[in-house]
mmCIF file of C-alpha atoms and ligand atoms in Angstrom:
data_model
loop_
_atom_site.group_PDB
_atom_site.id
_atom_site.type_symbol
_atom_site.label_atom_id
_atom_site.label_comp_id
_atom_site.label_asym_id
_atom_site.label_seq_id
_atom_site.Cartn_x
_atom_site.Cartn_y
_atom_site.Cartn_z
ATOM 1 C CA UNK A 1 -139.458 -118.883 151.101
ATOM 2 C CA UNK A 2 -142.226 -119.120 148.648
ATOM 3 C CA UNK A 3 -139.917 -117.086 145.766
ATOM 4 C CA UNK A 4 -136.668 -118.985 146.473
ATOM 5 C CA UNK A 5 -138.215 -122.127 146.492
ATOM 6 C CA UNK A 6 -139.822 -121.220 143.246
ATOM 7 C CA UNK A 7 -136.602 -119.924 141.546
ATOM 8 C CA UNK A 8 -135.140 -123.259 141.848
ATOM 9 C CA UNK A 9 -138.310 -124.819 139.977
ATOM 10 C CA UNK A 10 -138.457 -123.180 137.335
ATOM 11 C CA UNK A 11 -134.537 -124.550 136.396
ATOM 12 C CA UNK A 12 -136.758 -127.969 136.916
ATOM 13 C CA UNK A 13 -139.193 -127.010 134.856
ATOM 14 C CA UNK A 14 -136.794 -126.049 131.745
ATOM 15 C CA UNK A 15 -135.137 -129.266 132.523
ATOM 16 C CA UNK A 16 -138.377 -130.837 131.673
ATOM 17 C CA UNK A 17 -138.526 -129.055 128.653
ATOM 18 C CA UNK A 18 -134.969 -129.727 127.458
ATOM 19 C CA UNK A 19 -133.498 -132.161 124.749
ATOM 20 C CA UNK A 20 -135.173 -132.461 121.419
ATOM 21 C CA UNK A 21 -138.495 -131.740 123.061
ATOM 22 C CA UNK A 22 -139.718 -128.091 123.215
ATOM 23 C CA UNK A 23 -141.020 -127.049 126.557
ATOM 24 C CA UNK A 24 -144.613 -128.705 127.782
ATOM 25 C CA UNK A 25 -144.416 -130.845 124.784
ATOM 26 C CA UNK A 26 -145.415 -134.043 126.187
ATOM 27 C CA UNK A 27 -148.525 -134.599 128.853
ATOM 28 C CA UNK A 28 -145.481 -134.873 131.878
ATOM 29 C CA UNK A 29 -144.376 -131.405 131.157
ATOM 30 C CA UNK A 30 -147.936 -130.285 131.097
ATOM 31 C CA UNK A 31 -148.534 -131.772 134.239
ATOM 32 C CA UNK A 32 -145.196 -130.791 136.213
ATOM 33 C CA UNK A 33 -146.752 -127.218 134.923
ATOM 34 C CA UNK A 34 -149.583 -126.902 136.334
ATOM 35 C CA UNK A 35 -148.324 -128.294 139.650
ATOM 36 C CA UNK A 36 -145.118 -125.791 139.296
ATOM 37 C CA UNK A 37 -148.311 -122.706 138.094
ATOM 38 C CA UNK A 38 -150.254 -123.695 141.693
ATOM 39 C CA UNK A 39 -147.468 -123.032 143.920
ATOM 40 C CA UNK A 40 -145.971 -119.566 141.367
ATOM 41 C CA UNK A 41 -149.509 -118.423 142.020
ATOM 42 C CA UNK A 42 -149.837 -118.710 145.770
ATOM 43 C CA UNK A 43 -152.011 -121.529 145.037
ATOM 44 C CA UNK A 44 -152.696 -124.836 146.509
ATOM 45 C CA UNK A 45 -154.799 -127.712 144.867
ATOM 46 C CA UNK A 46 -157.442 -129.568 147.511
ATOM 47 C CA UNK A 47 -157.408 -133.357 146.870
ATOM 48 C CA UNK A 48 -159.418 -136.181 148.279
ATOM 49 C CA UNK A 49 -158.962 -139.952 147.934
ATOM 50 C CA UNK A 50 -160.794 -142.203 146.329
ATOM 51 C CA UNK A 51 -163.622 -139.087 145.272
ATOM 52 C CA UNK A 52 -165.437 -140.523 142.475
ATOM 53 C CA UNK A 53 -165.634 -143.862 143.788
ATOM 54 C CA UNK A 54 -167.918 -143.206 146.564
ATOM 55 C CA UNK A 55 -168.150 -141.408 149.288
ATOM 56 C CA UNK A 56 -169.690 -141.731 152.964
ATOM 57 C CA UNK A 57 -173.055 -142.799 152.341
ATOM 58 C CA UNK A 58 -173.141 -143.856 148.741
ATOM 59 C CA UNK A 59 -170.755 -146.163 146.166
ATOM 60 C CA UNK A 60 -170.726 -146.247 142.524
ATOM 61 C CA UNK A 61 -172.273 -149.812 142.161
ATOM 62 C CA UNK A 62 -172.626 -150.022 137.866
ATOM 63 C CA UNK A 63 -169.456 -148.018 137.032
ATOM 64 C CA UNK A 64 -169.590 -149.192 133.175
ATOM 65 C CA UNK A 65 -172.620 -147.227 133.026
ATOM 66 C CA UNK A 66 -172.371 -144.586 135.595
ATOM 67 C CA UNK A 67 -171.810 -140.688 134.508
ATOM 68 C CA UNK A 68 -169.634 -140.406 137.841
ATOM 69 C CA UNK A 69 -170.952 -136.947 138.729
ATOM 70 C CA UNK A 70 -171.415 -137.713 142.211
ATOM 71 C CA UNK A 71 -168.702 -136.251 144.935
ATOM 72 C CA UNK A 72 -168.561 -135.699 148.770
ATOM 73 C CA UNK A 73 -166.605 -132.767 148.035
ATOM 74 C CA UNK A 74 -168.518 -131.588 144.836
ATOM 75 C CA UNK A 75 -172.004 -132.019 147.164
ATOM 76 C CA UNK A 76 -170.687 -129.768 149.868
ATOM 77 C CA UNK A 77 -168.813 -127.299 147.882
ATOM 78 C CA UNK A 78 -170.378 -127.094 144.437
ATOM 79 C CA UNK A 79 -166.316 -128.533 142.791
ATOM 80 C CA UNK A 80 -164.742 -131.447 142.178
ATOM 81 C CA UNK A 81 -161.174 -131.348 144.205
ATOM 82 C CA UNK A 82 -158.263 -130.034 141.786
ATOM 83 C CA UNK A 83 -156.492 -133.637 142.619
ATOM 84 C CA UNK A 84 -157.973 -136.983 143.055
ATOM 85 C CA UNK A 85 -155.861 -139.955 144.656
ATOM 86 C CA UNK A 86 -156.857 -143.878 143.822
ATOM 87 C CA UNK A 87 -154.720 -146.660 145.377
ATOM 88 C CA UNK A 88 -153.436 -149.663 142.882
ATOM 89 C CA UNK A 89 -153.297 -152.311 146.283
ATOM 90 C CA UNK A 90 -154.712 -155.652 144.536
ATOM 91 C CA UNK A 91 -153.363 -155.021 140.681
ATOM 92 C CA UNK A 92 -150.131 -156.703 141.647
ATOM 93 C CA UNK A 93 -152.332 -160.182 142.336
ATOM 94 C CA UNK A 94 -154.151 -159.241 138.623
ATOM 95 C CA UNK A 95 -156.993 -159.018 140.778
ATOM 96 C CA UNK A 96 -160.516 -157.354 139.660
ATOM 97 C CA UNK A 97 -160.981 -154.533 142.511
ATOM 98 C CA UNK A 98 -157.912 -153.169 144.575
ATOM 99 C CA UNK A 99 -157.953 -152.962 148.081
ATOM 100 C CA UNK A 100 -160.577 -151.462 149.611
ATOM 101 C CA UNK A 101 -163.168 -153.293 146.498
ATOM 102 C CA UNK A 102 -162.995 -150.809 144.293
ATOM 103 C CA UNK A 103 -163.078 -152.605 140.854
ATOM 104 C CA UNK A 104 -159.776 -151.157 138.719
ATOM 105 C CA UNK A 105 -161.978 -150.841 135.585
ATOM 106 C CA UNK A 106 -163.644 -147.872 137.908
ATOM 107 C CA UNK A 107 -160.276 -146.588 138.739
ATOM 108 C CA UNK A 108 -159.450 -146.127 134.977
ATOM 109 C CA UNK A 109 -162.668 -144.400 134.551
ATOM 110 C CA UNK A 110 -162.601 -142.327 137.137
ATOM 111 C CA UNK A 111 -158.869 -141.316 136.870
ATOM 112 C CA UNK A 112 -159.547 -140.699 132.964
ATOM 113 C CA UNK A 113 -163.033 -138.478 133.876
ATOM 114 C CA UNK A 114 -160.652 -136.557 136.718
ATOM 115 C CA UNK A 115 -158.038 -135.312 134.023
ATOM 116 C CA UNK A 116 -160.878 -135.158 131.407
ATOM 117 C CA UNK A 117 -161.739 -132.220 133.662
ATOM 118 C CA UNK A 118 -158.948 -130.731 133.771
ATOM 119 C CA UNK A 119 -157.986 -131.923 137.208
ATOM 120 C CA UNK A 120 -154.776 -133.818 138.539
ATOM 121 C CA UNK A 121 -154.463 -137.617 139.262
ATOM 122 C CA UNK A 122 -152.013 -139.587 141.669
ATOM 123 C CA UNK A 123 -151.522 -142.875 142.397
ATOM 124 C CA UNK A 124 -150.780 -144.878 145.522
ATOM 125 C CA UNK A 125 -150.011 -148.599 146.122
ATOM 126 C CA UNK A 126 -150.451 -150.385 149.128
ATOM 127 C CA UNK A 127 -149.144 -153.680 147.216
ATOM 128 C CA UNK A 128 -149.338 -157.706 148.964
ATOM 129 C CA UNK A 129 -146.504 -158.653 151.268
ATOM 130 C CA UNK A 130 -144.644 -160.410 148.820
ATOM 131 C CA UNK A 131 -142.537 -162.999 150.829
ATOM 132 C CA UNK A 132 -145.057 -163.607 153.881
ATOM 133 C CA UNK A 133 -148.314 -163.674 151.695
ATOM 134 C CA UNK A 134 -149.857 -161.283 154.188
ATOM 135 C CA UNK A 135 -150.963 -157.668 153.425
ATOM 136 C CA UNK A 136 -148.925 -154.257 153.121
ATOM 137 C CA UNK A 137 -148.575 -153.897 156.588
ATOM 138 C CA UNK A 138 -147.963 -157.428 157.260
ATOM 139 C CA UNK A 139 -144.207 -156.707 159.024
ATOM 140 C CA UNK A 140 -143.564 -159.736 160.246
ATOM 141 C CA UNK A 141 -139.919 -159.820 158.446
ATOM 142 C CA UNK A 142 -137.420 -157.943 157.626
ATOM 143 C CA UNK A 143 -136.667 -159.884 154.992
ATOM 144 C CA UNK A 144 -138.920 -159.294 152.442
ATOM 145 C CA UNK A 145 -137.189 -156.053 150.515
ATOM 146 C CA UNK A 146 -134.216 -158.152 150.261
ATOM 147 C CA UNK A 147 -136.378 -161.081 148.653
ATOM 148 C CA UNK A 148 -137.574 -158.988 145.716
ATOM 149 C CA UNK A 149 -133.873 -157.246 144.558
ATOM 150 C CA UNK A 150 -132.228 -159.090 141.729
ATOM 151 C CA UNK A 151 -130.855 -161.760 143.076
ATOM 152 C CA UNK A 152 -133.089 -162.556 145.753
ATOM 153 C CA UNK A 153 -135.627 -165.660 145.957
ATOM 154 C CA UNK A 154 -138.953 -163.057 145.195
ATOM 155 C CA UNK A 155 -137.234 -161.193 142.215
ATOM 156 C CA UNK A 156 -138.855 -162.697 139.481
ATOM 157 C CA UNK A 157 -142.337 -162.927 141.118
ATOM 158 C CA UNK A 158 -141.972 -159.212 141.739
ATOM 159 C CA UNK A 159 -141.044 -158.206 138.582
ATOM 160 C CA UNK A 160 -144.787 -159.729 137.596
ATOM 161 C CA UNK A 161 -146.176 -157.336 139.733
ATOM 162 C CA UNK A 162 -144.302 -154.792 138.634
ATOM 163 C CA UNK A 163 -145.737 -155.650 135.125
ATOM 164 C CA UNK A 164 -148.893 -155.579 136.449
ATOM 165 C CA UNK A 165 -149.091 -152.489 137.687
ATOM 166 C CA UNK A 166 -147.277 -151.130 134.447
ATOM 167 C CA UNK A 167 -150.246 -152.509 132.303
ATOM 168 C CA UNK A 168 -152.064 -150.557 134.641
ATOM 169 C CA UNK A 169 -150.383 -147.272 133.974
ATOM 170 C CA UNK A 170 -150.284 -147.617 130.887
ATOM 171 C CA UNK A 171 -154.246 -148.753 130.184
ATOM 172 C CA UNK A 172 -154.626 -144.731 130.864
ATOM 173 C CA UNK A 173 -153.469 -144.164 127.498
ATOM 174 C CA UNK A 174 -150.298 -142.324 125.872
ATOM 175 C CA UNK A 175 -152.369 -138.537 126.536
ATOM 176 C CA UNK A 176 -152.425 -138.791 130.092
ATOM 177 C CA UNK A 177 -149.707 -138.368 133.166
ATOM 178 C CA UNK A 178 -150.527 -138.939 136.193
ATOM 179 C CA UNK A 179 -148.562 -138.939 139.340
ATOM 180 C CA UNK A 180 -146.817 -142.301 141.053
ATOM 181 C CA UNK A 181 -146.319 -142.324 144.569
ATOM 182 C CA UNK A 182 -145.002 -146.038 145.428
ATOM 183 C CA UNK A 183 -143.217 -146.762 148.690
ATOM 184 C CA UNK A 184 -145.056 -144.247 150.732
ATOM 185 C CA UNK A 185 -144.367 -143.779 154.448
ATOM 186 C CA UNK A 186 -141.325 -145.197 154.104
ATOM 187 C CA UNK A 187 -139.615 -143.706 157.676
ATOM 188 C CA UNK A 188 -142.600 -145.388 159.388
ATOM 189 C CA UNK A 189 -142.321 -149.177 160.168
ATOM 190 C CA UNK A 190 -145.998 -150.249 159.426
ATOM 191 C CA UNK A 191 -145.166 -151.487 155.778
ATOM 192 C CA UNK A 192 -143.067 -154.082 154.598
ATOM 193 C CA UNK A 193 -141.172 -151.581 152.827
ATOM 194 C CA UNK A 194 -140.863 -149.425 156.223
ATOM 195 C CA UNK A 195 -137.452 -147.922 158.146
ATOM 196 C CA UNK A 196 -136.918 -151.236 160.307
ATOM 197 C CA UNK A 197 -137.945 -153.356 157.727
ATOM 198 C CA UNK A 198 -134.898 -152.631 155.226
ATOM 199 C CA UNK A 199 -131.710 -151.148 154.744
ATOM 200 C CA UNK A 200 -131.530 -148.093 153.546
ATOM 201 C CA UNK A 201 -130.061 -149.165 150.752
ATOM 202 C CA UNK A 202 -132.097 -151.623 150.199
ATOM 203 C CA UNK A 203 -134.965 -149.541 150.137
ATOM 204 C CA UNK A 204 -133.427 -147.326 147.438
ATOM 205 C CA UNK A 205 -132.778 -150.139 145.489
ATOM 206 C CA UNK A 206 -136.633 -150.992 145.517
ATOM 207 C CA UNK A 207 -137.530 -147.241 144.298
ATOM 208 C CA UNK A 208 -134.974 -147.463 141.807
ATOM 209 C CA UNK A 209 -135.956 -150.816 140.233
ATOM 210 C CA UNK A 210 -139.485 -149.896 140.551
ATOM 211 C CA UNK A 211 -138.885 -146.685 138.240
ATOM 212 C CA UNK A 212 -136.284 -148.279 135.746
ATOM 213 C CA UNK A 213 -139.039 -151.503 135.100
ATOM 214 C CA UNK A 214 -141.895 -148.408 134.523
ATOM 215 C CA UNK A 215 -139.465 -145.951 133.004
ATOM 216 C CA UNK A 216 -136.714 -148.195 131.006
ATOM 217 C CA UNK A 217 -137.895 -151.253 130.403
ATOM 218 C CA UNK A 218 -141.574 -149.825 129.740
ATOM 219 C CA UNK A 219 -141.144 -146.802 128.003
ATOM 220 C CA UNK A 220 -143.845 -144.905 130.877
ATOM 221 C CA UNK A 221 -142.757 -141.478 130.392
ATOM 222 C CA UNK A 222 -146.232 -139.778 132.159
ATOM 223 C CA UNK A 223 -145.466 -140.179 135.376
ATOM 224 C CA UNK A 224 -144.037 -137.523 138.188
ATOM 225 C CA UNK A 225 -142.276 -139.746 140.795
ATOM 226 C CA UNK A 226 -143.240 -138.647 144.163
ATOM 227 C CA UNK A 227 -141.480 -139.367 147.205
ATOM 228 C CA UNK A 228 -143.337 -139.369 150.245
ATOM 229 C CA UNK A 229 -142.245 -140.690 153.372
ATOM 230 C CA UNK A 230 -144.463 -140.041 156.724
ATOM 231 C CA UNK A 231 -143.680 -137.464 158.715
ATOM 232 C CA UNK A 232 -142.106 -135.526 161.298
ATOM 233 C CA UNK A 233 -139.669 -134.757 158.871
ATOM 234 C CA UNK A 234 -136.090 -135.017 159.806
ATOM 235 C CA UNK A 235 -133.730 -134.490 156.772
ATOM 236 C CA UNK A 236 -131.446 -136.774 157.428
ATOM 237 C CA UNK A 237 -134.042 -139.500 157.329
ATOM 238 C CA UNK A 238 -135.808 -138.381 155.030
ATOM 239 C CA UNK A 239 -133.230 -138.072 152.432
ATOM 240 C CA UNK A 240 -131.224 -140.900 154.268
ATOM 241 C CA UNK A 241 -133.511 -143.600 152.220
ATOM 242 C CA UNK A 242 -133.741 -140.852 149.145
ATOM 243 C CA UNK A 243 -133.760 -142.971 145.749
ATOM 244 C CA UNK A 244 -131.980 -139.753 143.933
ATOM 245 C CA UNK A 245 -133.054 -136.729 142.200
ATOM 246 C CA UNK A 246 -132.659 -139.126 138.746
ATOM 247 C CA UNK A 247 -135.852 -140.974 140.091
ATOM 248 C CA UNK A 248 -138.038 -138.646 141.939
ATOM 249 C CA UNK A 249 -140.407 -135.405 140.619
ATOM 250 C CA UNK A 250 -141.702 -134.692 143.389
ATOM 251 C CA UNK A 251 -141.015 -134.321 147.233
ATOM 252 C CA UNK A 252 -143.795 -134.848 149.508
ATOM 253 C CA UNK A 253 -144.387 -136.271 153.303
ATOM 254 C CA UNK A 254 -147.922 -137.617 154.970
ATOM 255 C CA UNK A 255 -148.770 -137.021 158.297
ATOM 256 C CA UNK A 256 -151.959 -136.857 160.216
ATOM 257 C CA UNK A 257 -153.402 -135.375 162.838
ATOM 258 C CA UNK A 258 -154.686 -138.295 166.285
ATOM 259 C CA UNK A 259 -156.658 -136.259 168.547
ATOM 260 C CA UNK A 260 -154.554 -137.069 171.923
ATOM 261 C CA UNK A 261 -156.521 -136.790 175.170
ATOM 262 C CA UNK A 262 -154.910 -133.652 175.509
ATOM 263 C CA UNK A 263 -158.021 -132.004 174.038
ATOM 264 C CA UNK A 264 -158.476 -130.951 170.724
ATOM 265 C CA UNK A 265 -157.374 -127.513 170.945
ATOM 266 C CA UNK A 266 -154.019 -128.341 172.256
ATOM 267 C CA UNK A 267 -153.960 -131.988 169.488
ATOM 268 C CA UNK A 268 -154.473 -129.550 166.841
ATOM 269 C CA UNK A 269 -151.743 -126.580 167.972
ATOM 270 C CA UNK A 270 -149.304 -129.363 168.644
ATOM 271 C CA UNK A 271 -149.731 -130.882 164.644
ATOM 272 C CA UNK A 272 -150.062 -127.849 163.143
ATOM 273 C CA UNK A 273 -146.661 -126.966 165.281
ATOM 274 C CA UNK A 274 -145.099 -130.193 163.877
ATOM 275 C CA UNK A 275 -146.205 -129.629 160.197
ATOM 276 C CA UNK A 276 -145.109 -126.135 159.711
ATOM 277 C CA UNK A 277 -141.558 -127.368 160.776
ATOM 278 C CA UNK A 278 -142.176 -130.153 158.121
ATOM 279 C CA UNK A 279 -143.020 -128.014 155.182
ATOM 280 C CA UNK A 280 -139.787 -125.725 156.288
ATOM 281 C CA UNK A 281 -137.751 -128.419 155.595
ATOM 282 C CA UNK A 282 -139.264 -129.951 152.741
ATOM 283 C CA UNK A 283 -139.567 -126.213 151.236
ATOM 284 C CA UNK A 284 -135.502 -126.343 151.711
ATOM 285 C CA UNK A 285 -135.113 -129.847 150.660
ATOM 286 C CA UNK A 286 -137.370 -128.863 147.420
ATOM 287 C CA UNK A 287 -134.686 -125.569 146.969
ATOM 288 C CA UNK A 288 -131.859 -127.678 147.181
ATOM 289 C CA UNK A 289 -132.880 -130.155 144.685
ATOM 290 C CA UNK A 290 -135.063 -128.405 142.046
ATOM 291 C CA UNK A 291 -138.496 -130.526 142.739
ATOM 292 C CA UNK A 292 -142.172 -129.723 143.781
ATOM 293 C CA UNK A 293 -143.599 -130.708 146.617
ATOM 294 C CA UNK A 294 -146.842 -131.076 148.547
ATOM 295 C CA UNK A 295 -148.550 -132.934 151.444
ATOM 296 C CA UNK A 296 -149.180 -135.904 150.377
ATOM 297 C CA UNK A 297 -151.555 -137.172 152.733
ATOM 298 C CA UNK A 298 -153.107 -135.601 155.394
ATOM 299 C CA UNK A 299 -156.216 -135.309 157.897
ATOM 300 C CA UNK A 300 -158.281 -136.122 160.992
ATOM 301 C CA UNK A 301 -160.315 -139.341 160.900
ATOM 302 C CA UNK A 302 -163.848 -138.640 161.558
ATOM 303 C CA UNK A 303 -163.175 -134.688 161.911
ATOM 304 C CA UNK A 304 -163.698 -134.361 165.470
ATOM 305 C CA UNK A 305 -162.619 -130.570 165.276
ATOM 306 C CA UNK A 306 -165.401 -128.840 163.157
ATOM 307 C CA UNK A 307 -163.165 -126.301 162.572
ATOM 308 C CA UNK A 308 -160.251 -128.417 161.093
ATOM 309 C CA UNK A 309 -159.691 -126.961 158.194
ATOM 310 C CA UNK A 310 -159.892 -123.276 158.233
ATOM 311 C CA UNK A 311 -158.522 -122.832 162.102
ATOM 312 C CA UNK A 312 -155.809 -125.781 162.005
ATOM 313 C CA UNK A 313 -154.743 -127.130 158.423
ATOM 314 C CA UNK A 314 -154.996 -123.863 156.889
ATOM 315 C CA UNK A 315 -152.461 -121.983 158.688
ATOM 316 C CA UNK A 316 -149.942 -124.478 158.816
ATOM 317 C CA UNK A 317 -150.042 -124.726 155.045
ATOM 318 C CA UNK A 318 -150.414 -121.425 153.148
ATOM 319 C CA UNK A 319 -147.583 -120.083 153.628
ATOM 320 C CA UNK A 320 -145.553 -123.054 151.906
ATOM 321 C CA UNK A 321 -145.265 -123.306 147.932
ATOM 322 C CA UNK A 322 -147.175 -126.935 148.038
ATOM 323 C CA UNK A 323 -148.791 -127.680 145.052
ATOM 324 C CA UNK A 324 -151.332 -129.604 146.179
ATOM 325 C CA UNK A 325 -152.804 -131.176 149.817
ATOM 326 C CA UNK A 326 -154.534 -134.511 149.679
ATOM 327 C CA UNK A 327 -157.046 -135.954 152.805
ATOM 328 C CA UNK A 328 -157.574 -139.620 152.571
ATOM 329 C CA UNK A 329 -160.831 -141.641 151.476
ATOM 330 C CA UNK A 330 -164.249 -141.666 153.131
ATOM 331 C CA UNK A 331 -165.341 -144.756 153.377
ATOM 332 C CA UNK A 332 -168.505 -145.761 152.793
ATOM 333 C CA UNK A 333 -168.585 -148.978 154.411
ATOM 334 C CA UNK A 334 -166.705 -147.613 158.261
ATOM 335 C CA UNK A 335 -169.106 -145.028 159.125
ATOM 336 C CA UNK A 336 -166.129 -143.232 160.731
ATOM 337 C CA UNK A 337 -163.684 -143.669 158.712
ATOM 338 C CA UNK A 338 -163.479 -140.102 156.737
ATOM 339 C CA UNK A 339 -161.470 -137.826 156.014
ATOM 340 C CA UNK A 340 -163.443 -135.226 153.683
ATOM 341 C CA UNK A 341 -166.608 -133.414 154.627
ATOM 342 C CA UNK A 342 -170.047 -134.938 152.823
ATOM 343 C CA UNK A 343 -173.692 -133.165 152.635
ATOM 344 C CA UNK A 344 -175.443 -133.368 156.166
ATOM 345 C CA UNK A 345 -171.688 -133.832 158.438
ATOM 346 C CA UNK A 346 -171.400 -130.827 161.204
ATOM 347 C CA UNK A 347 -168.180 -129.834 159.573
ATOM 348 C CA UNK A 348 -169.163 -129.259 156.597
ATOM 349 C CA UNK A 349 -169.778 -125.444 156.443
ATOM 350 C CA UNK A 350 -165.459 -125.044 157.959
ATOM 351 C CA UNK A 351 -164.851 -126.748 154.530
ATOM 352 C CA UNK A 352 -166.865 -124.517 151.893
ATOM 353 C CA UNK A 353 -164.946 -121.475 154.200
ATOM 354 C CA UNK A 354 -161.570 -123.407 153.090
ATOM 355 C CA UNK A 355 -162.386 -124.583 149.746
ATOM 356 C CA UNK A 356 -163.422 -120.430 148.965
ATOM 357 C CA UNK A 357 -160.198 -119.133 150.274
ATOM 358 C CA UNK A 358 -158.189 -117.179 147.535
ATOM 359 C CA UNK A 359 -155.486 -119.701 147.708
ATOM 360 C CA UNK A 360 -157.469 -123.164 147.551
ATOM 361 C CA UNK A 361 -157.896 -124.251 144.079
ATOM 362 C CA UNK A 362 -161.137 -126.982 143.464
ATOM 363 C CA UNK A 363 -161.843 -127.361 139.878
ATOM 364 C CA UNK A 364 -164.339 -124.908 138.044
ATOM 365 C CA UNK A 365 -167.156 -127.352 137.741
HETATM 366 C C1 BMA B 1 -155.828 -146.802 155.002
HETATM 367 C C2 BMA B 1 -157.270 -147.035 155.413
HETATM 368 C C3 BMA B 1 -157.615 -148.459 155.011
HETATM 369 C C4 BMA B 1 -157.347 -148.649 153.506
HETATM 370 C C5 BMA B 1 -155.952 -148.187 153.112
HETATM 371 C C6 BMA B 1 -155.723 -148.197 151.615
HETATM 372 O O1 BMA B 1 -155.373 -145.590 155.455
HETATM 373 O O2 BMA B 1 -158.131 -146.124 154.772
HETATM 374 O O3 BMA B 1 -158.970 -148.701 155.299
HETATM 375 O O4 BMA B 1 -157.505 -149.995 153.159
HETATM 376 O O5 BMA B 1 -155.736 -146.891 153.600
HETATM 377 O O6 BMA B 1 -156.637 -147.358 150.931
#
């Protein structure tokens, strides 16, 4: 699987390279190559949310000033993780700090120190619900895609936040690519942008105008668009609301373990069960359209099973050419809310076993 797959990535990869532009001229070629180089080596990259930013028991408070050296992963393991999510939630309001109150300025920073390092940056946005006023996961209508395509009575505020973001993006600088991974989760119905929320149609429509305002309109060439609904994958959904290989890089899903009351032995056979029958098909949908692909998001709030890593996520993943697994933030304000080991947590040995595995890739330092 791994050599097919990879076959039909390397035609990707020329196609990157093609036109006047020699191959890995621009930072987006560079980038698409080193995610391509992971998965031709065997490789995966670890990535955490949020890393820099803080972790469980600490938060960058001066960021103008701060060297951001510290890391939950880095303390436990020695590296910074090869990839480094941040979430854009908040920039669509022009507001200071996104989200979760991390201030954007920090973002920049952090996202410019990350690639400064060599390492990989993506983005996610869990944007305002723009017809209800509520929050991303305010689904109270299923109107609100339809109120922000041209035409419809959000369109033109949208298009500000679309602008908004963009400025974002392109604060980074003209040097750096980073990956974009809007509209996330998608086959789920817990966003505004969710399965019963739209057509899917309309939901393509949003993708598409999203890229077009970045790509078109704003002349953002660094970005690999990843597509990354939740999973269990089923192919039919899953490429059902598919914007088109014209607008997408990269090929991804999130899913996460919930330890049932079935006991955590049997919680964590049955997900890594579902997510090796995932990664099959996204392995064969990457094939059949010449893209990467990776897990997007994934993990075990609070990491109940000290063993998570090495004994579950591990051998549902490395057999599949995925460039790169992210687990989400840990918060340093919900005491359980993690997703990463830190310095002192019971767990924390399982994930220097993973991080040292031939095929994990942390960065050197
Ligand atoms: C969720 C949780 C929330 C957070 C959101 C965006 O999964 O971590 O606390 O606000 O992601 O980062």
């Amino acid at each position: 699987m791994k050599k097919m797959f990879l076959l039909a990535t390397a035609a990707l990869l020329t196609a990157c390279g093609s036109g006047d532009k020699k191959p890995m001229d621009t930072p987006r070629d560079r980038l698409a190559h080193q995610l391509f180089a992971w998965a031709e080596n065997g490789q995966i990259a670890y990535g955490h949310q949020d890393d820099l930013a803080y972790g469980h028991a600490w938060c960058v408070e001066d960021w103008e000033n701060d060297p951001l050296e510290r890391s939950d992963i880095k303390a436990v393991t020695g590296h910074y993780p090869a990839v480094m999510g941040f979430d854009l939630g908040g920039i669509e309001l022009g507001n200071e700090a996104n989200l979760d109150g991390v201030p954007f300025g920090l973002i920049r920073k952090a996202a410019l120190k990350q690639i400064e390092r060599g390492g990989v940056v993506t983005f996610s946005w869990h944007p305002r619900n723009p017809l209800t006023g509520g929050d991303a996961w305010d689904v109270s209508s299923n109107q609100v895609v339809k109120s922000v395509l041209e035409g419809g009575e959000k369109h033109d505020e949208f298009m500000l936040w679309l602008q908004r973001a963009a400025d974002f993006v392109e604060s980074l600088g003209p040097d750096v690519a980073v990956i974009f991974r809007p509209w996330h989760e998608n086959t789920g119905s817990w966003f505004w942008w969710g399965k019963d929320l739209c057509s899917e149609n309309e939901y393509r429509e949003l993708f598409r105008l999203t890229w077009v305002y970045f790509t078109k309109k704003r002349g953002l060439e660094n970005l690999l668009w990843c597509y990354s609904p939740n999973g269990p994958v089923i192919p039919k959904e899953y490429m059902g609301r598919y914007p088109g290989d014209e607008f997408v890089d990269i090929l991804a899903a999130d899913f996460y373990e919930f330890a049932g009351p079935e006991g955590l032995q049997e919680s964590g056979s049955r997900f890594g069960a579902v997510l090796r029958d995932m990664l099959v098909k996204l392995s064969a949908m990457g094939l059949e359209h010449e893209k990467l692909i990776c897990l997007s998001e994934t993990g075990m709030e609070g990491l109940p099973d000290l063993h998570w890593w090495t004994e579950v996520l591990y051998p549902a993943i490395h057999e599949f050419p995925i460039s790169y697994v992210l687990t989400w933030r840990n918060a340093h304000d919900k005491p359980g809310h993690f997703y990463g080991p830190w310095e002192g947590f019971a767990g924390a040995a399982d994930f220097k076993a993973f991080s040292e595995l031939d095929s994990i890739v942390l960065l050197d330092e």
